[in-house]
Every structure is written in C-alpha cells, then in structure tokens.
C-alpha cells in the first residue's frame, strides 16, 4: 500500500460547530464533529469510513470537499494545498472532487429535468456548446445504465435506484478523480444496493476513480473498500486494510462494531462485545481517549491522556493505549 | 433490476400525466368557491380587454338631458350618473383600469419583494439589514403609508400604483425570505455547491423556482388588496381624478346622490366587492391546490 501515490492528504483536520446561546448569540462552546483527523487517501483506492451515526463521518467528507468550513488543519490534493485558498482558485479542484449523496431525491431539484440537472455541471465548468453538452449528458445517462430519453424527465418519475444512478452520473460528469460517497447506497434496498455498488466499481475501473466511501454498513464496506477508517466521536480510532481490519481488529471500538454485524448462520454465535451507555455528547467532549466512557478495557490513563495514532503493523494504525 | 423495471412501467404510465400547472388548475376548480372567483376574474378580464366593443357610450360622454336615469332604463341598462354618463360603460372601463393598476402594482411589488427576500434569505449578512428595513415598512399601516407616499408625490393614478407597489414589498419579501430559508437547506442546493455553482446560479435556478407556490398565492391575494386600496385612495380623492371612470372615484361621486340615484354608488360598490372577493377566494383555493401535502405525485 505504501508504494501507492497519495491523492489526498488530510492533516490534523478539525471541524467544530459553535454552540450559541442567549440573546446575544455568544458562543458558549463547540460541537467537535471532526477532531484531529489525519489520513492519506491513495490514488485509485476505495477508503471506507465507518462509525455510528453522529460520529462525524459525513461532516468529515463534506469538510474535505469544502462544503463545510474547516476549523483547523490542512487538506492537500495531489500535493497542492486546497484548504484556505480563495474561492476562485478552488474551482478547478471542485471539478476534480465530487460527491454522491445519501438521498438522491433530495439532491435533485424537483423543478428541473434530469437532463438539465446533469447539463449544469458542464455549464459551470466548461464552455462547450449546448448541442455537445446535451450529447454528453445522453452519453452519461447510458454510462450509468439509464436510457437516453430519461433526459426529459423529472426526479419524481424515477425509482430510488435510478435516482442514485443520476446522482452518480452527475458526480462523474466532469471526469473527477476523487469522489466522496456519503452513504451512497444506504438508502437503497439490498438488490439495488448491489447494482449500484457494481456500477461504482465499474466506473472506478473505467475512470480511475478514488472513492472515500462513507457508510455505517460494515458488510458493504468490507465488500467495497481496500482500506477502512473507523471513526468514533469525530476522531480516528483505527485504520487498516479491510482484510486486516476484519481479521484482526485492534481497537476495542472496532471489535464492538464488528461483533455487531448480523451473522448469516443462526446458532453460530460469536462473542458479542456490548457497549454500555450512549455516545457522549460531542458538545461536551470527553478528555483523554474519546472512547473511554464506554470502553470495556479503559484504564485511568485513558480518561486523561489522548492516545496517540500509532502504526501497529504495516499500514495498520490505531489510537488506543491498551493495544 | 426488478424494482427498476416496475418503476419503468410506472414512468410509461406517467408519461400521459399532465403537467404540474394543469394538475394545480384541476385541483383549483374542484373548489366551488375558487371556481366562482375564477369566473368573476375571467369576466372582468373579458370586460377589460373588450371594453370599447361592449359598451354603447363613451364613459366620459355627458348627456345632461338624461341624468340620474335609474337601473333598467332604456338604452342605459345600469342607468346614468348625475352628468348623464352611462354607468355600464364607466363600470367596464373601470374594470380595465383596476386590473391594470392591480397587475402593475403587484408586479412591481413582487419584483422588489422577491429581490429583497432572496437576498435576505440567502445571505445571512444582509438578512438583518434588509429585514429591519422591511419591518420599518411594515410598521406603517398600509393605507397610511400609501397616503404618505401620495402626499409626497402628488395625487395621480401613477402615484397610486407606486404607493401600492411599495406597500406590497414588505409582505412579499417576508414570504420569499421564509421560503428561501427552508429551500436553501435542501440537499440539492448543497449538491450544486459541491458542483461549484455560483451563488447567482443557485439562487435563480434552484432556489427561486422552488419558492413559486407561496409567491403565486401572495400575488393573487395581493391583487385583491391592490384593487381595493386603489378604490379606497380614489374614493378619498388621492387616486384617479374625475372624470376618470374608476370604481372608487365613482362611489365618491355618487355619495351626494345616494337618495336620488343610489345605483351610482351601489353598482361600482358591488363590482369592487365581487372582484376583491374573487381574488381572495382564488388565492385561498390556490393555497390549497399548491399545498405539497396534498400533492399526490410524490
């Protein structure tokens, strides 16, 4: 893995949402949605990001794309810093980095025909003439497995799977190299899910795409991703290749997550790690290791010292004092 | 593919489905009251468009030998006024006038209100400033505001239009701002941002088209207020000046003849009432017809 080229590098990324209160709207604290995340995404890989809801996965993805203002940290794309640069210089990077959203219906303007929606990508970023744009849109539709004549239709005339195909078409329209798939298949039923994943894989081959695959579905992630990043309360807990992670999880949180995957064979019970308590409030961020409030193996040290991000074996990182 | 195939079939069927406009219209005319309003508006429209063709007299032509003829008189089925002018032809030309004044003032008010509302709703920084200005306009009672503006500009129908337009701005701005606030949180706006779309593009192509329903309802209701206010201002002598055949002015002129020729006030009074009522019920009907909760196409 290490011989691969880095496409995207995130260093000490933090995203805090201010909590305001009172009539003067003073900031009285902050919700730490992304807390000090540093990772590298390699060219052509699929990096999965997993964690329970509210752990900052989506915010992380959006912050990378600049949809959320980052609080701290740097983001570099192909070695060039893209965080903190003026909006007008960002446009060429926006072309390279796209997003596929969870709910494709919500991300399509209900008053706009599908063809026009797809055409907009070309209007914004290129100056090719209308005829050619429409031709490209038709090609795109075919490429994602839809019919050309869907050009004229409105979003409500499609099924969930078809809408997600449209969402994918829009994301690949400008030939990007990096796509954030934010729960891209979570809202679909299983059979459609499989088709969409197949499509994503096919496009990855044909367009040399790199995916950041955000999901809460560990089964899908295992199937799709080369490496997996486990997040807990906005912080990174563990990062490993998916084979390593599923075979040999190190972080107690990862173990708990993996033990929660439903087993297909009844009776073949595996030891279940149960987590006590609720996810702590991110506005009241715990000291030390963010996981210590629920960790079955937490010690005194865990509640005081933030664990370091250590490489335990080749390409396998973990943030835990006890492993 | 199974589910997609089913969806495909559904789409095939939907192809025959009428556009949103027709759908709304269909739902609107189901409402009896709204249908009545629609008919009244249509009649007014017809009267306004074909005014010279359907009346036998010039609305300004005086005939002092036939003054104060009552309703049902020969040749003047709605009678004549104190100068012997045909009330029917004055009514018809008044319909034209009130429609022109209503439409112009609503359109101007909408342009101002939509612009302010979009800016205030989309840009947080401008929100406070714009909305305080809107509050300021709101703080005046409408008719007083209009009178104030006319007092500054002078009495004329054009100034009435200007005054009513300005008076329409705050209400429209508030409604648009509210819709923008909810629409801009929609994911498709976020999706456009991630695509790198400019603010202008997002506002005009994605936010505004999704705010149309409340704007249409507002415009219809506002027509009623506009027509009523024009008449009120003209009645007070601040708008149309005699001998212009304006409904409010007609009532004002007729009030001295309440006993001898009551139709001079009653006829334009009924006209105003009908038209204002019509626009109001159509507005109400539209509000229901455009309600997304009653939408079946989801």
Short mmCIF file of C-alpha atoms in Angstrom, two decimals, chain B:
data_model
loop_
_atom_site.label_atom_id
_atom_site.label_comp_id
_atom_site.label_asym_id
_atom_site.label_seq_id
_atom_site.Cartn_x
_atom_site.Cartn_y
_atom_site.Cartn_z
CA UNK B 1 -33.46 -4.87 -11.96
CA UNK B 2 -36.89 -5.94 -10.86
CA UNK B 3 -37.72 -2.81 -8.96
CA UNK B 4 -36.38 -0.62 -11.72
CA UNK B 5 -38.46 -2.44 -14.27
CA UNK B 6 -41.55 -1.72 -12.23
CA UNK B 7 -40.53 1.89 -11.97
CA UNK B 8 -40.06 1.93 -15.70
CA UNK B 9 -43.59 0.79 -16.20
CA UNK B 10 -44.78 3.48 -13.84
CA UNK B 11 -42.91 6.08 -15.84
CA UNK B 12 -44.54 4.82 -19.00
CA UNK B 13 -47.90 5.44 -17.43
CA UNK B 14 -46.85 8.80 -16.04
CA UNK B 15 -45.98 9.98 -19.49
CA UNK B 16 -49.59 10.78 -20.05
CA UNK B 17 -49.73 12.60 -16.77
CA UNK B 18 -50.43 16.28 -17.18
CA UNK B 19 -48.04 18.98 -16.17
CA UNK B 20 -47.98 20.49 -12.72
CA UNK B 21 -49.84 23.54 -13.95
CA UNK B 22 -52.78 21.56 -15.26
CA UNK B 23 -52.77 19.47 -12.12
CA UNK B 24 -52.97 22.51 -9.91
CA UNK B 25 -55.66 24.01 -12.08
CA UNK B 26 -57.71 20.84 -11.88
CA UNK B 27 -57.47 20.84 -8.13
CA UNK B 28 -58.35 24.51 -8.03
CA UNK B 29 -61.56 24.25 -9.99
CA UNK B 30 -62.73 21.40 -7.78
CA UNK B 31 -63.10 24.06 -5.14
CA UNK B 32 -66.53 25.61 -5.89
CA UNK B 33 -65.77 28.95 -4.35
CA UNK B 34 -62.48 29.25 -6.19
CA UNK B 35 -64.21 28.32 -9.41
CA UNK B 36 -66.69 31.13 -8.83
CA UNK B 37 -63.81 33.52 -8.19
CA UNK B 38 -62.08 32.36 -11.31
CA UNK B 39 -65.19 33.03 -13.37
CA UNK B 40 -65.57 36.52 -11.93
CA UNK B 41 -61.93 37.28 -12.70
CA UNK B 42 -62.37 35.92 -16.20
CA UNK B 43 -65.41 38.14 -16.75
CA UNK B 44 -63.50 41.15 -15.51
CA UNK B 45 -60.65 40.25 -17.82
CA UNK B 46 -63.00 39.96 -20.76
CA UNK B 47 -64.61 43.26 -19.90
CA UNK B 48 -61.24 44.91 -19.62
CA UNK B 49 -59.95 43.52 -22.89
CA UNK B 50 -63.02 44.22 -24.99
CA UNK B 51 -64.14 47.38 -23.20
CA UNK B 52 -64.79 49.66 -26.22
CA UNK B 53 -66.57 46.90 -28.08
CA UNK B 54 -69.16 46.01 -25.48
CA UNK B 55 -70.35 49.44 -24.45
CA UNK B 56 -72.55 51.75 -26.44
CA UNK B 57 -71.33 55.01 -24.97
CA UNK B 58 -68.13 56.81 -24.28
CA UNK B 59 -67.66 56.62 -20.50
CA UNK B 60 -66.83 60.30 -20.43
CA UNK B 61 -69.63 61.49 -22.68
CA UNK B 62 -72.05 63.68 -20.79
CA UNK B 63 -75.69 63.93 -21.67
CA UNK B 64 -77.36 66.44 -19.43
CA UNK B 65 -80.81 65.59 -20.72
CA UNK B 66 -80.56 62.05 -19.35
CA UNK B 67 -79.12 62.46 -15.86
CA UNK B 68 -79.66 60.07 -12.99
CA UNK B 69 -81.56 57.52 -15.02
CA UNK B 70 -82.16 54.50 -12.84
CA UNK B 71 -81.15 50.91 -13.47
CA UNK B 72 -83.10 49.30 -16.28
CA UNK B 73 -83.70 52.47 -18.26
CA UNK B 74 -83.95 52.17 -21.97
CA UNK B 75 -80.54 52.39 -23.64
CA UNK B 76 -78.77 52.55 -20.30
CA UNK B 77 -79.38 49.27 -18.54
CA UNK B 78 -77.36 50.30 -15.50
CA UNK B 79 -78.64 53.83 -15.64
CA UNK B 80 -76.74 57.08 -15.87
CA UNK B 81 -75.00 59.29 -13.35
CA UNK B 82 -75.55 62.89 -12.46
CA UNK B 83 -73.93 64.06 -15.68
CA UNK B 84 -75.85 61.57 -17.77
CA UNK B 85 -72.86 59.32 -18.34
CA UNK B 86 -73.63 55.68 -18.93
CA UNK B 87 -72.85 53.75 -15.72
CA UNK B 88 -72.32 50.46 -17.57
CA UNK B 89 -69.63 51.87 -19.82
CA UNK B 90 -67.96 53.57 -16.86
CA UNK B 91 -68.07 50.28 -15.00
CA UNK B 92 -66.48 48.41 -17.89
CA UNK B 93 -63.71 50.95 -18.33
CA UNK B 94 -63.26 50.93 -14.57
CA UNK B 95 -62.72 47.18 -14.73
CA UNK B 96 -59.94 47.76 -17.19
CA UNK B 97 -58.38 50.42 -15.02
CA UNK B 98 -58.49 48.46 -11.80
CA UNK B 99 -57.00 45.43 -13.49
CA UNK B 100 -54.16 47.46 -14.97
CA UNK B 101 -53.46 49.17 -11.66
CA UNK B 102 -53.70 45.90 -9.76
CA UNK B 103 -51.41 43.96 -12.06
CA UNK B 104 -48.81 46.69 -12.38
CA UNK B 105 -48.57 47.36 -8.69
CA UNK B 106 -48.42 43.67 -7.82
CA UNK B 107 -45.75 43.01 -10.44
CA UNK B 108 -43.60 45.92 -9.27
CA UNK B 109 -44.15 44.93 -5.65
CA UNK B 110 -43.22 41.33 -6.43
CA UNK B 111 -40.02 42.30 -8.21
CA UNK B 112 -38.91 44.37 -5.25
CA UNK B 113 -40.11 41.89 -2.68
CA UNK B 114 -38.62 38.84 -4.38
CA UNK B 115 -35.26 40.54 -4.82
CA UNK B 116 -35.12 41.61 -1.18
CA UNK B 117 -36.43 38.27 0.05
CA UNK B 118 -33.91 36.26 -1.95
CA UNK B 119 -31.00 38.37 -0.77
CA UNK B 120 -32.13 38.36 2.85
CA UNK B 121 -32.83 34.65 2.87
CA UNK B 122 -29.66 33.56 1.13
CA UNK B 123 -27.07 35.90 2.56
CA UNK B 124 -27.07 35.84 6.32
CA UNK B 125 -25.12 39.07 6.46
CA UNK B 126 -27.77 41.03 4.59
CA UNK B 127 -30.62 39.41 6.44
CA UNK B 128 -30.66 41.69 9.47
CA UNK B 129 -30.36 44.87 7.46
CA UNK B 130 -33.00 44.02 4.88
CA UNK B 131 -35.49 42.60 7.29
CA UNK B 132 -35.25 45.62 9.60
CA UNK B 133 -35.99 47.80 6.61
CA UNK B 134 -38.95 45.57 5.83
CA UNK B 135 -40.11 45.82 9.44
CA UNK B 136 -39.94 49.57 9.11
CA UNK B 137 -42.26 49.48 6.11
CA UNK B 138 -44.50 47.06 7.96
CA UNK B 139 -44.75 49.34 10.95
CA UNK B 140 -46.87 51.80 8.97
CA UNK B 141 -50.50 50.90 8.46
CA UNK B 142 -50.68 50.16 4.74
CA UNK B 143 -53.19 52.76 3.69
CA UNK B 144 -51.39 55.43 5.71
CA UNK B 145 -48.12 54.51 4.05
CA UNK B 146 -49.78 54.81 0.67
CA UNK B 147 -51.28 58.17 1.61
CA UNK B 148 -47.91 59.37 2.83
CA UNK B 149 -46.26 58.40 -0.43
CA UNK B 150 -49.02 60.05 -2.45
CA UNK B 151 -48.79 63.16 -0.31
CA UNK B 152 -45.12 63.33 -1.21
CA UNK B 153 -45.52 62.53 -4.91
CA UNK B 154 -48.82 64.21 -5.61
CA UNK B 155 -52.22 62.79 -6.42
CA UNK B 156 -52.40 60.74 -9.57
CA UNK B 157 -53.13 57.19 -10.57
CA UNK B 158 -49.46 56.54 -11.39
CA UNK B 159 -48.51 57.58 -7.90
CA UNK B 160 -51.18 55.28 -6.52
CA UNK B 161 -49.50 52.43 -8.38
CA UNK B 162 -46.13 53.42 -6.96
CA UNK B 163 -47.54 53.68 -3.45
CA UNK B 164 -49.27 50.32 -3.60
CA UNK B 165 -46.20 48.70 -5.09
CA UNK B 166 -44.06 49.92 -2.22
CA UNK B 167 -46.68 48.76 0.21
CA UNK B 168 -46.58 45.29 -1.38
CA UNK B 169 -42.84 44.90 -0.98
CA UNK B 170 -42.53 44.02 2.72
CA UNK B 171 -45.12 41.26 2.70
CA UNK B 172 -43.61 39.68 -0.36
CA UNK B 173 -40.09 39.99 0.98
CA UNK B 174 -41.04 38.18 4.17
CA UNK B 175 -42.76 35.35 2.38
CA UNK B 176 -39.90 34.88 -0.06
CA UNK B 177 -37.30 35.04 2.68
CA UNK B 178 -39.12 32.36 4.62
CA UNK B 179 -39.24 30.04 1.64
CA UNK B 180 -35.62 30.69 0.78
CA UNK B 181 -34.57 29.83 4.31
CA UNK B 182 -36.19 26.43 4.02
CA UNK B 183 -35.23 25.76 0.42
CA UNK B 184 -31.58 26.66 0.86
CA UNK B 185 -31.19 23.90 3.43
CA UNK B 186 -32.29 21.34 0.85
CA UNK B 187 -29.63 18.94 -0.27
CA UNK B 188 -29.95 19.88 -3.91
CA UNK B 189 -28.58 23.29 -3.04
CA UNK B 190 -25.68 21.62 -1.29
CA UNK B 191 -25.21 19.37 -4.31
CA UNK B 192 -24.99 22.43 -6.56
CA UNK B 193 -22.44 23.96 -4.22
CA UNK B 194 -20.34 20.83 -4.37
CA UNK B 195 -20.52 21.08 -8.13
CA UNK B 196 -19.06 24.56 -7.83
CA UNK B 197 -22.12 26.54 -8.92
CA UNK B 198 -22.12 30.28 -8.36
CA UNK B 199 -24.48 31.86 -5.82
CA UNK B 200 -26.32 33.61 -8.61
CA UNK B 201 -26.95 30.35 -10.36
CA UNK B 202 -28.08 28.63 -7.17
CA UNK B 203 -30.43 31.46 -6.24
CA UNK B 204 -32.03 31.96 -9.62
CA UNK B 205 -32.15 28.41 -10.95
CA UNK B 206 -32.57 26.34 -7.85
CA UNK B 207 -33.99 28.39 -5.02
CA UNK B 208 -36.41 30.73 -6.77
CA UNK B 209 -38.24 28.06 -8.83
CA UNK B 210 -38.88 26.16 -5.62
CA UNK B 211 -40.38 29.19 -3.88
CA UNK B 212 -43.03 29.86 -6.51
CA UNK B 213 -46.06 28.40 -4.75
CA UNK B 214 -46.22 30.92 -1.89
CA UNK B 215 -45.39 33.73 -4.31
CA UNK B 216 -48.31 32.84 -6.58
CA UNK B 217 -50.69 32.75 -3.65
CA UNK B 218 -49.35 36.04 -2.34
CA UNK B 219 -49.70 37.70 -5.75
CA UNK B 220 -53.32 36.62 -6.10
CA UNK B 221 -54.30 37.81 -2.64
CA UNK B 222 -52.35 40.97 -3.18
CA UNK B 223 -54.36 41.72 -6.33
CA UNK B 224 -57.45 41.93 -4.16
CA UNK B 225 -55.81 44.30 -1.70
CA UNK B 226 -54.38 46.35 -4.54
CA UNK B 227 -57.71 46.83 -6.27
CA UNK B 228 -59.41 47.63 -3.00
CA UNK B 229 -56.74 50.13 -2.00
CA UNK B 230 -56.79 51.84 -5.37
CA UNK B 231 -60.52 52.31 -5.00
CA UNK B 232 -60.13 53.46 -1.42
CA UNK B 233 -57.49 56.01 -2.36
CA UNK B 234 -59.54 57.20 -5.31
CA UNK B 235 -62.58 57.46 -3.08
CA UNK B 236 -60.58 59.69 -0.79
CA UNK B 237 -59.62 61.77 -3.78
CA UNK B 238 -55.98 60.73 -3.75
CA UNK B 239 -56.01 58.48 -6.78
CA UNK B 240 -57.89 58.70 -10.04
CA UNK B 241 -59.31 62.14 -10.55
CA UNK B 242 -62.71 62.82 -12.10
CA UNK B 243 -63.82 62.23 -14.74
CA UNK B 244 -61.70 59.04 -14.90
CA UNK B 245 -64.06 56.06 -14.68
CA UNK B 246 -62.51 54.49 -11.59
CA UNK B 247 -64.70 52.45 -9.26
CA UNK B 248 -63.64 54.20 -6.06
CA UNK B 249 -63.98 57.58 -7.67
CA UNK B 250 -67.41 56.59 -8.98
CA UNK B 251 -68.55 55.78 -5.45
CA UNK B 252 -67.17 59.08 -4.20
CA UNK B 253 -69.02 60.95 -6.92
CA UNK B 254 -72.21 59.07 -6.19
CA UNK B 255 -72.35 59.65 -2.47
CA UNK B 256 -74.07 63.01 -2.90
CA UNK B 257 -76.80 61.31 -4.86
CA UNK B 258 -77.37 58.41 -2.51
CA UNK B 259 -81.11 59.18 -2.27
CA UNK B 260 -81.89 60.24 -5.77
CA UNK B 261 -79.61 57.83 -7.65
CA UNK B 262 -78.41 55.04 -5.34
CA UNK B 263 -77.20 52.94 -8.26
CA UNK B 264 -74.33 55.39 -8.75
CA UNK B 265 -72.72 54.05 -5.58
CA UNK B 266 -74.20 50.59 -5.41
CA UNK B 267 -73.14 49.39 -8.86
CA UNK B 268 -69.41 50.16 -8.56
CA UNK B 269 -69.59 49.03 -4.92
CA UNK B 270 -70.84 45.62 -5.95
CA UNK B 271 -68.19 45.45 -8.66
CA UNK B 272 -65.40 46.14 -6.17
CA UNK B 273 -66.82 43.66 -3.71
CA UNK B 274 -67.16 40.92 -6.30
CA UNK B 275 -63.69 41.35 -7.73
CA UNK B 276 -61.96 41.60 -4.36
CA UNK B 277 -63.87 38.57 -3.14
CA UNK B 278 -62.99 36.69 -6.31
CA UNK B 279 -59.27 37.30 -5.97
CA UNK B 280 -59.37 36.34 -2.33
CA UNK B 281 -61.12 33.03 -2.86
CA UNK B 282 -58.91 32.17 -5.79
CA UNK B 283 -55.90 32.93 -3.62
CA UNK B 284 -57.29 30.69 -0.92
CA UNK B 285 -58.02 27.97 -3.44
CA UNK B 286 -54.51 28.24 -4.87
CA UNK B 287 -53.03 27.93 -1.43
CA UNK B 288 -54.80 24.61 -1.01
CA UNK B 289 -54.14 23.45 -4.55
CA UNK B 290 -50.42 24.17 -4.28
CA UNK B 291 -50.05 22.65 -0.84
CA UNK B 292 -47.36 19.99 -1.13
CA UNK B 293 -49.13 17.90 1.49
CA UNK B 294 -51.98 17.49 -0.94
CA UNK B 295 -49.58 16.56 -3.72
CA UNK B 296 -50.09 13.07 -4.96
CA UNK B 297 -47.17 12.95 -7.34
CA UNK B 298 -44.61 12.00 -4.72
#
